[in-house]
PDB file of C-alpha atoms in Angstrom:
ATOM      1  CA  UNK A   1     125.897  84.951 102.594  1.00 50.00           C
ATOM      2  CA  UNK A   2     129.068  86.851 101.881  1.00 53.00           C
ATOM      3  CA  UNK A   3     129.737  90.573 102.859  1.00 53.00           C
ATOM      4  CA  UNK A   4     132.380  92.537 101.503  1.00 52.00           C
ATOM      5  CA  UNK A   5     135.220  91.870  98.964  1.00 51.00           C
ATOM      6  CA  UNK A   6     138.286  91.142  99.147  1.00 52.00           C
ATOM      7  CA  UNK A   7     140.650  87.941 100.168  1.00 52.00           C
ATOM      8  CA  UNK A   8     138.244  87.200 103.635  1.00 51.00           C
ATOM      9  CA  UNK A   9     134.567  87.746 103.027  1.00 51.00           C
ATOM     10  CA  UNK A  10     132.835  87.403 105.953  1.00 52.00           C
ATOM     11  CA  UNK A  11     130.198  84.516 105.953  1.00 53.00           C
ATOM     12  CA  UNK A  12     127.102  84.900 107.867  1.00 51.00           C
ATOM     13  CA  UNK A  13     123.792  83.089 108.630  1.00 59.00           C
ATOM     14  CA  UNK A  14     121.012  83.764 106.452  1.00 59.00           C
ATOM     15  CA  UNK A  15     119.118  84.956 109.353  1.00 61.00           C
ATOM     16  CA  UNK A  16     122.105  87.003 110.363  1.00 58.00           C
ATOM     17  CA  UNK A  17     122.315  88.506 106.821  1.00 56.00           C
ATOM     18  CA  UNK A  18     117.831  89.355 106.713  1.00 59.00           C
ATOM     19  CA  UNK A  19     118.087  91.197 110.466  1.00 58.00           C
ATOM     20  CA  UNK A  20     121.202  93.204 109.422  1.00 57.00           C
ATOM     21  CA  UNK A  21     119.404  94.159 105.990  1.00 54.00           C
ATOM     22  CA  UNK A  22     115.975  94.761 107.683  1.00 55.00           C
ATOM     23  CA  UNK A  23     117.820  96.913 110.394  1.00 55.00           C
ATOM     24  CA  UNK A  24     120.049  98.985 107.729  1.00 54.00           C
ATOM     25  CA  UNK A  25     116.039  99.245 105.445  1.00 52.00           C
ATOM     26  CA  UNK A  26     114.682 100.534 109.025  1.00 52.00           C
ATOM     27  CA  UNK A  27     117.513 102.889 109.148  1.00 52.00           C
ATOM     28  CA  UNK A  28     118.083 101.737 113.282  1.00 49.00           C
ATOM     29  CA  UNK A  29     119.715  99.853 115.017  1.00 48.00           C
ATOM     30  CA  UNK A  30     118.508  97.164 117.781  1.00 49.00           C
ATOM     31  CA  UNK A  31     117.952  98.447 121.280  1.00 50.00           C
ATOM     32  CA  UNK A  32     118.577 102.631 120.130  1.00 50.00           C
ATOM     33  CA  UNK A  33     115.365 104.131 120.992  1.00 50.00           C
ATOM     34  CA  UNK A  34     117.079 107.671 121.630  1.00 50.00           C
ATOM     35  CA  UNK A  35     115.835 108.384 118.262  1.00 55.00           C
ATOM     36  CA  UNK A  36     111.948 108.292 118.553  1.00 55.00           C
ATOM     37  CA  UNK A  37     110.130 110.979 119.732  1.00 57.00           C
ATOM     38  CA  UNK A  38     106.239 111.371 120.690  1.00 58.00           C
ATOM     39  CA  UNK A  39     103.675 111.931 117.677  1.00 58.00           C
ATOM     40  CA  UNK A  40     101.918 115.036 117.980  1.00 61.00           C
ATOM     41  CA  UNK A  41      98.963 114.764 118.584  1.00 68.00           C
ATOM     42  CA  UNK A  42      97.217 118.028 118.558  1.00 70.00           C
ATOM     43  CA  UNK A  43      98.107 119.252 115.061  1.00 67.00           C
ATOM     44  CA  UNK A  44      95.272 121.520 113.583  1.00 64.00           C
ATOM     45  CA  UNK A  45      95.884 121.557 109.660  1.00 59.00           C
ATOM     46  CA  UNK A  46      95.794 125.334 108.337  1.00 61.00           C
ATOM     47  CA  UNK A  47      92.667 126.818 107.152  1.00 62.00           C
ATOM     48  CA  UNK A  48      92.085 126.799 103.312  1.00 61.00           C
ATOM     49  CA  UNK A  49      92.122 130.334 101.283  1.00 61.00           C
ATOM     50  CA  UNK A  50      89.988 131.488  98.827  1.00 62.00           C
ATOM     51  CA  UNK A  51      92.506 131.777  95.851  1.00 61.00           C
ATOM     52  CA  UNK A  52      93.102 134.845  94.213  1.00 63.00           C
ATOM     53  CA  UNK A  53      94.724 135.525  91.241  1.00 59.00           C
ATOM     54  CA  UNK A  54      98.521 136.102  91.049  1.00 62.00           C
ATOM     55  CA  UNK A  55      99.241 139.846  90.980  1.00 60.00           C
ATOM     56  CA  UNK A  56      99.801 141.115  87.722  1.00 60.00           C
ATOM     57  CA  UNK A  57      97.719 138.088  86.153  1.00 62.00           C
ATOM     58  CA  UNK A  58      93.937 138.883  86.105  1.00 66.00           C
ATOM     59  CA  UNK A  59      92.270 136.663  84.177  1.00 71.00           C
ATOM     60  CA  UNK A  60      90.189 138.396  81.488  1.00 80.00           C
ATOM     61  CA  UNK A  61      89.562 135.957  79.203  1.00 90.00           C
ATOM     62  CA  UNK A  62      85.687 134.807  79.575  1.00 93.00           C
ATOM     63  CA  UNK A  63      84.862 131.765  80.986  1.00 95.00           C
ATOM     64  CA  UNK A  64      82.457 130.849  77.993  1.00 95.00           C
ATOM     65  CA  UNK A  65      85.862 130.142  76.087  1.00 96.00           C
ATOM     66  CA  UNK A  66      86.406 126.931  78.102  1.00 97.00           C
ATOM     67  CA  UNK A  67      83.127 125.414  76.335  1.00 97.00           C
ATOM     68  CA  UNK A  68      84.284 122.688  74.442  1.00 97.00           C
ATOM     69  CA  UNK A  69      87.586 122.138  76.154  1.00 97.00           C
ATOM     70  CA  UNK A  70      88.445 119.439  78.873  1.00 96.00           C
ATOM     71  CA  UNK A  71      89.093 120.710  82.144  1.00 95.00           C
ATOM     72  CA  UNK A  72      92.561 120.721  82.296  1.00 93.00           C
ATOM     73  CA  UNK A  73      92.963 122.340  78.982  1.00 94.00           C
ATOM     74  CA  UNK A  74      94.374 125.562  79.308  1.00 92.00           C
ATOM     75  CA  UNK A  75      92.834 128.698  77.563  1.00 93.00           C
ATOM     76  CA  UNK A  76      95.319 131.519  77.580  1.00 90.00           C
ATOM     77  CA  UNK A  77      97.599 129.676  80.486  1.00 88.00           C
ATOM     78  CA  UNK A  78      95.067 128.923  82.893  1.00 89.00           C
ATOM     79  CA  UNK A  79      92.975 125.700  82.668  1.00 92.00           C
ATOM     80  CA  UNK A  80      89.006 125.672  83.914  1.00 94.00           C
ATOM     81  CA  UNK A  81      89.705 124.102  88.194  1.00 93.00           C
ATOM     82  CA  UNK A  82      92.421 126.893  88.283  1.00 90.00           C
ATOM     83  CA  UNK A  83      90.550 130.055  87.763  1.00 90.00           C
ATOM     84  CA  UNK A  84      89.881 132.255  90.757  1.00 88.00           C
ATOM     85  CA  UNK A  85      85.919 131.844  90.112  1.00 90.00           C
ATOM     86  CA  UNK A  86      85.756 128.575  89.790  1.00 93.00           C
ATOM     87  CA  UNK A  87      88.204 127.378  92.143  1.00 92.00           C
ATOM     88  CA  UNK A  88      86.528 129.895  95.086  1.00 91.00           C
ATOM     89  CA  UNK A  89      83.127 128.320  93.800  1.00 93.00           C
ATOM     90  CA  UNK A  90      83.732 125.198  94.822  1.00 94.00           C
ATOM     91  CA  UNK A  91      85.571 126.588  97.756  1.00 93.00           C
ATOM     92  CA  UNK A  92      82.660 127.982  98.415  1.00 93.00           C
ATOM     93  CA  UNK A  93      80.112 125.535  98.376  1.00 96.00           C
ATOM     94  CA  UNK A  94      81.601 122.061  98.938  1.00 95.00           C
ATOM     95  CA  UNK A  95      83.302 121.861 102.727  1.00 92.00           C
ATOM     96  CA  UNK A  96      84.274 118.354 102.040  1.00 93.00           C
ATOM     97  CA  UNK A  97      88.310 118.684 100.809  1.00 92.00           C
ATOM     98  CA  UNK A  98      88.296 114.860  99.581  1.00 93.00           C
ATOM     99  CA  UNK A  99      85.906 115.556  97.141  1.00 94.00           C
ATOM    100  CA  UNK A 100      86.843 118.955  95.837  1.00 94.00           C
ATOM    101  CA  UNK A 101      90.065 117.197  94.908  1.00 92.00           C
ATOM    102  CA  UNK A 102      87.587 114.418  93.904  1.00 93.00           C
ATOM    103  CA  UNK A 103      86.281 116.959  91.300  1.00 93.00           C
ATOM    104  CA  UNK A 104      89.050 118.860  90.820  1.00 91.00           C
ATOM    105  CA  UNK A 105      91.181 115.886  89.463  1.00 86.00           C
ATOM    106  CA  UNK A 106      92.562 113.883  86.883  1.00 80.00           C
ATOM    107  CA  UNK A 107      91.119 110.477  88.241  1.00 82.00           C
ATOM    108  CA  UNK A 108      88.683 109.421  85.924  1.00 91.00           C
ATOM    109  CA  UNK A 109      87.368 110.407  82.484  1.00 94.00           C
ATOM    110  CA  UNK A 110      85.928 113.966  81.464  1.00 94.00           C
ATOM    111  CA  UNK A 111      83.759 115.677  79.438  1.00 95.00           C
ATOM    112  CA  UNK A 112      84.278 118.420  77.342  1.00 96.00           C
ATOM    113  CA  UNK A 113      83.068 121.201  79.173  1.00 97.00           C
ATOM    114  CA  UNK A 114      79.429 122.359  78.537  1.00 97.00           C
ATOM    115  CA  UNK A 115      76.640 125.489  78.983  1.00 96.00           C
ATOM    116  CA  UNK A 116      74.310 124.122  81.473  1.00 93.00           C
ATOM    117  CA  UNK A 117      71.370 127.087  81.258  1.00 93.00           C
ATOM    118  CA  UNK A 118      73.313 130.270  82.101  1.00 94.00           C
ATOM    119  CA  UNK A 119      76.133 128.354  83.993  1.00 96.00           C
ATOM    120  CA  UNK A 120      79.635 126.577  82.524  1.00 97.00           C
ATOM    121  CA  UNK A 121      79.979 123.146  83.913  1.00 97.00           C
ATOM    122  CA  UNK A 122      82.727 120.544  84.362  1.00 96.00           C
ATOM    123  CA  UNK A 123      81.485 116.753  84.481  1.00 96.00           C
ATOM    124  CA  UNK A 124      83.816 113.637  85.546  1.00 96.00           C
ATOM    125  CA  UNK A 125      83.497 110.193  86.762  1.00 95.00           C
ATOM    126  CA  UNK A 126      85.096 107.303  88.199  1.00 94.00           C
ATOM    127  CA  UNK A 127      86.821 105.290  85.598  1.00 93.00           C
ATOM    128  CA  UNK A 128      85.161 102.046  84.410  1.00 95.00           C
ATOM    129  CA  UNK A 129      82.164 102.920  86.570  1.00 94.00           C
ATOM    130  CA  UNK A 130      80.978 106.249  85.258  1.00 93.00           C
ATOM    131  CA  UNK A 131      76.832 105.645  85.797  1.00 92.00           C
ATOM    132  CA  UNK A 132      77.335 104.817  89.466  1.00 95.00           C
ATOM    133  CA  UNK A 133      80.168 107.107  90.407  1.00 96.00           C
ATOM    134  CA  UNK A 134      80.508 111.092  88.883  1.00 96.00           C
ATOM    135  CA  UNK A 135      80.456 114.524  89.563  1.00 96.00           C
ATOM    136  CA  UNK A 136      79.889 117.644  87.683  1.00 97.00           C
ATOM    137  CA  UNK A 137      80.453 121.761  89.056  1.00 96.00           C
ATOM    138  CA  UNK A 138      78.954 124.993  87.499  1.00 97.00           C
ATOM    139  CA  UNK A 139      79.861 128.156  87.739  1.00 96.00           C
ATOM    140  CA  UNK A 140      77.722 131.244  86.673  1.00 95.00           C
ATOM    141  CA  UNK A 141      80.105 133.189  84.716  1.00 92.00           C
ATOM    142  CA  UNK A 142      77.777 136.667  85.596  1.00 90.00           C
ATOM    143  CA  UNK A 143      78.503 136.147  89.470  1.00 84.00           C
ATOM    144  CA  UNK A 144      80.657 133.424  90.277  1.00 82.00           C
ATOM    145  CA  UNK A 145      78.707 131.198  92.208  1.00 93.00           C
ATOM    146  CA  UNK A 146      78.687 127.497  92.010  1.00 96.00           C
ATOM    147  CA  UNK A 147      76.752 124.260  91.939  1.00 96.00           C
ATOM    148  CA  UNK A 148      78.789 121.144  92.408  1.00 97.00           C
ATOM    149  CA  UNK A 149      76.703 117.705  91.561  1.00 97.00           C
ATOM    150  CA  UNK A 150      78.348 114.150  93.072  1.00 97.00           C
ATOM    151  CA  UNK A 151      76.755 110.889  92.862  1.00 97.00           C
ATOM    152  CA  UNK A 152      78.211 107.759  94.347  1.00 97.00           C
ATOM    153  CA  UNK A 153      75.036 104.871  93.940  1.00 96.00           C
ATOM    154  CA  UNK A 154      76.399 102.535  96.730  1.00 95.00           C
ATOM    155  CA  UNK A 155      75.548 105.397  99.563  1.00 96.00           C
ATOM    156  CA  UNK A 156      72.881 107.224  97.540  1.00 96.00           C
ATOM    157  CA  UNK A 157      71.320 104.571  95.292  1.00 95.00           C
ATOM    158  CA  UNK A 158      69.525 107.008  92.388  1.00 95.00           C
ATOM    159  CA  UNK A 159      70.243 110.115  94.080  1.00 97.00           C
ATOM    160  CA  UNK A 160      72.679 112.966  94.078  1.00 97.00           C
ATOM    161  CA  UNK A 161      74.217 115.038  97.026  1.00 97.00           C
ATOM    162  CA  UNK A 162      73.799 118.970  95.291  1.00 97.00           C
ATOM    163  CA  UNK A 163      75.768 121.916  96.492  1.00 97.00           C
ATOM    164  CA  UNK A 164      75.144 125.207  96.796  1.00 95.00           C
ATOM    165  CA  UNK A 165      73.904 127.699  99.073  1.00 85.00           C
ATOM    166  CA  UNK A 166      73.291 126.249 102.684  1.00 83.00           C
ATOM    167  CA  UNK A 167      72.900 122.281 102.851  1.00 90.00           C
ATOM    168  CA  UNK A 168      73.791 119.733 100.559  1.00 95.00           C
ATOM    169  CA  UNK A 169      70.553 118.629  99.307  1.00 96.00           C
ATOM    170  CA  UNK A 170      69.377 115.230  97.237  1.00 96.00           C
ATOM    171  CA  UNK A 171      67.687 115.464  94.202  1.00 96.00           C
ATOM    172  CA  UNK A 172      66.737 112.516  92.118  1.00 97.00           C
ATOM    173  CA  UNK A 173      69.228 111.042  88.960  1.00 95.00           C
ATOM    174  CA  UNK A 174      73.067 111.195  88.428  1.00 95.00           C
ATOM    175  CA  UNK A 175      74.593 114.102  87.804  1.00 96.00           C
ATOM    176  CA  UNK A 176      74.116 115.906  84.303  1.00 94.00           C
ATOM    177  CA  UNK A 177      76.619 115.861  81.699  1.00 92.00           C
ATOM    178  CA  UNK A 178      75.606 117.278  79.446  1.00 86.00           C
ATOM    179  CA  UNK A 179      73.546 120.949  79.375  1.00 71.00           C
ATOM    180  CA  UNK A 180      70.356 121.189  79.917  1.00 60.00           C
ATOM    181  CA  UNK A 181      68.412 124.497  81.917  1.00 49.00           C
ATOM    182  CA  UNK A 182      68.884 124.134  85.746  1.00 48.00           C
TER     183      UNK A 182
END
């Protein structure tokens, strides 16, 4: 191995050359511990807010005018997992962060979303394994309040986990996606 240019390179071992290259990727040098300090180890992440709109920016527009839409389409700037109802719906009823982002996300496909009864409701799986692995939120457009739906049939075999007020609860099936009165 040759470093630098020039008239004189400097020839080194190969073994030379990989412990120079995996000290300069570490970004230390051997023996300098002066560097590394003690992982904390009683961090307590912040609590999460209920979001509110940005001042100046109510959101007007009904939430019957996302039927038909995907998710993430946005109906006069604002797209359906960003609006102050549902976003503080799922808030709300779902403690479980991993799976509001779960829901929230852009991991899997989605269906356009639907009237379920008198709510407006979001439905999304897992791609390539949609029957065993989905979710699906509503949000009752009158008050606010929320149902979130998530199925996963290697922990809950033909079950679903439901949210809303108090305890998750299991009810029988995937979750819907499509409307239907509930």
């Amino acid at each position: 191995m040759h470093i630098g240019s020039g008239a004189a390179p400097i020839t080194l071992s190969l073994r030379a050359g990989i412990a120079m290259l995996a000290m300069a990727v570490s970004g230390c040098s051997a023996g300098d511990d002066s560097q590394q300090t003690a992982a904390v180890t009683n961090f307590t992440p912040p609590a999460t807010r209920t979001p509110t709109p940005v001042a100046g920016q109510a959101q007007t527009t009904p939430l019957t005018a996302y039927v038909g839409k995907y998710p993430h389409d946005a109906v006069d700037g604002v797209d359906f997992f960003d609006r102050t109802e549902v976003a503080g719906g799922l808030l709300a009823v779902v403690d479980d962060a991993r799976l509001r982002l779960l829901i929230r996300g852009r991991s899997g496909p989605q269906t356009p979303i639907f009237q379920r009864g008198r709510r407006i409701a979001s439905w999304g799986c897992e791609a390539h394994n949609c029957g065993d692995h989905n979710w699906m939120v509503a949000i009752d457009p009158a008050g606010g309040t929320a149902q979130a739906c998530y199925h996963d049939a290697g922990t809950m075999r033909d079950q679903s986990r439901w949210y809303a007020d108090g305890a998750p609860v299991l009810r029988p099936g995937a979750c819907p996606s499509e409307g239907n009165d509930a």
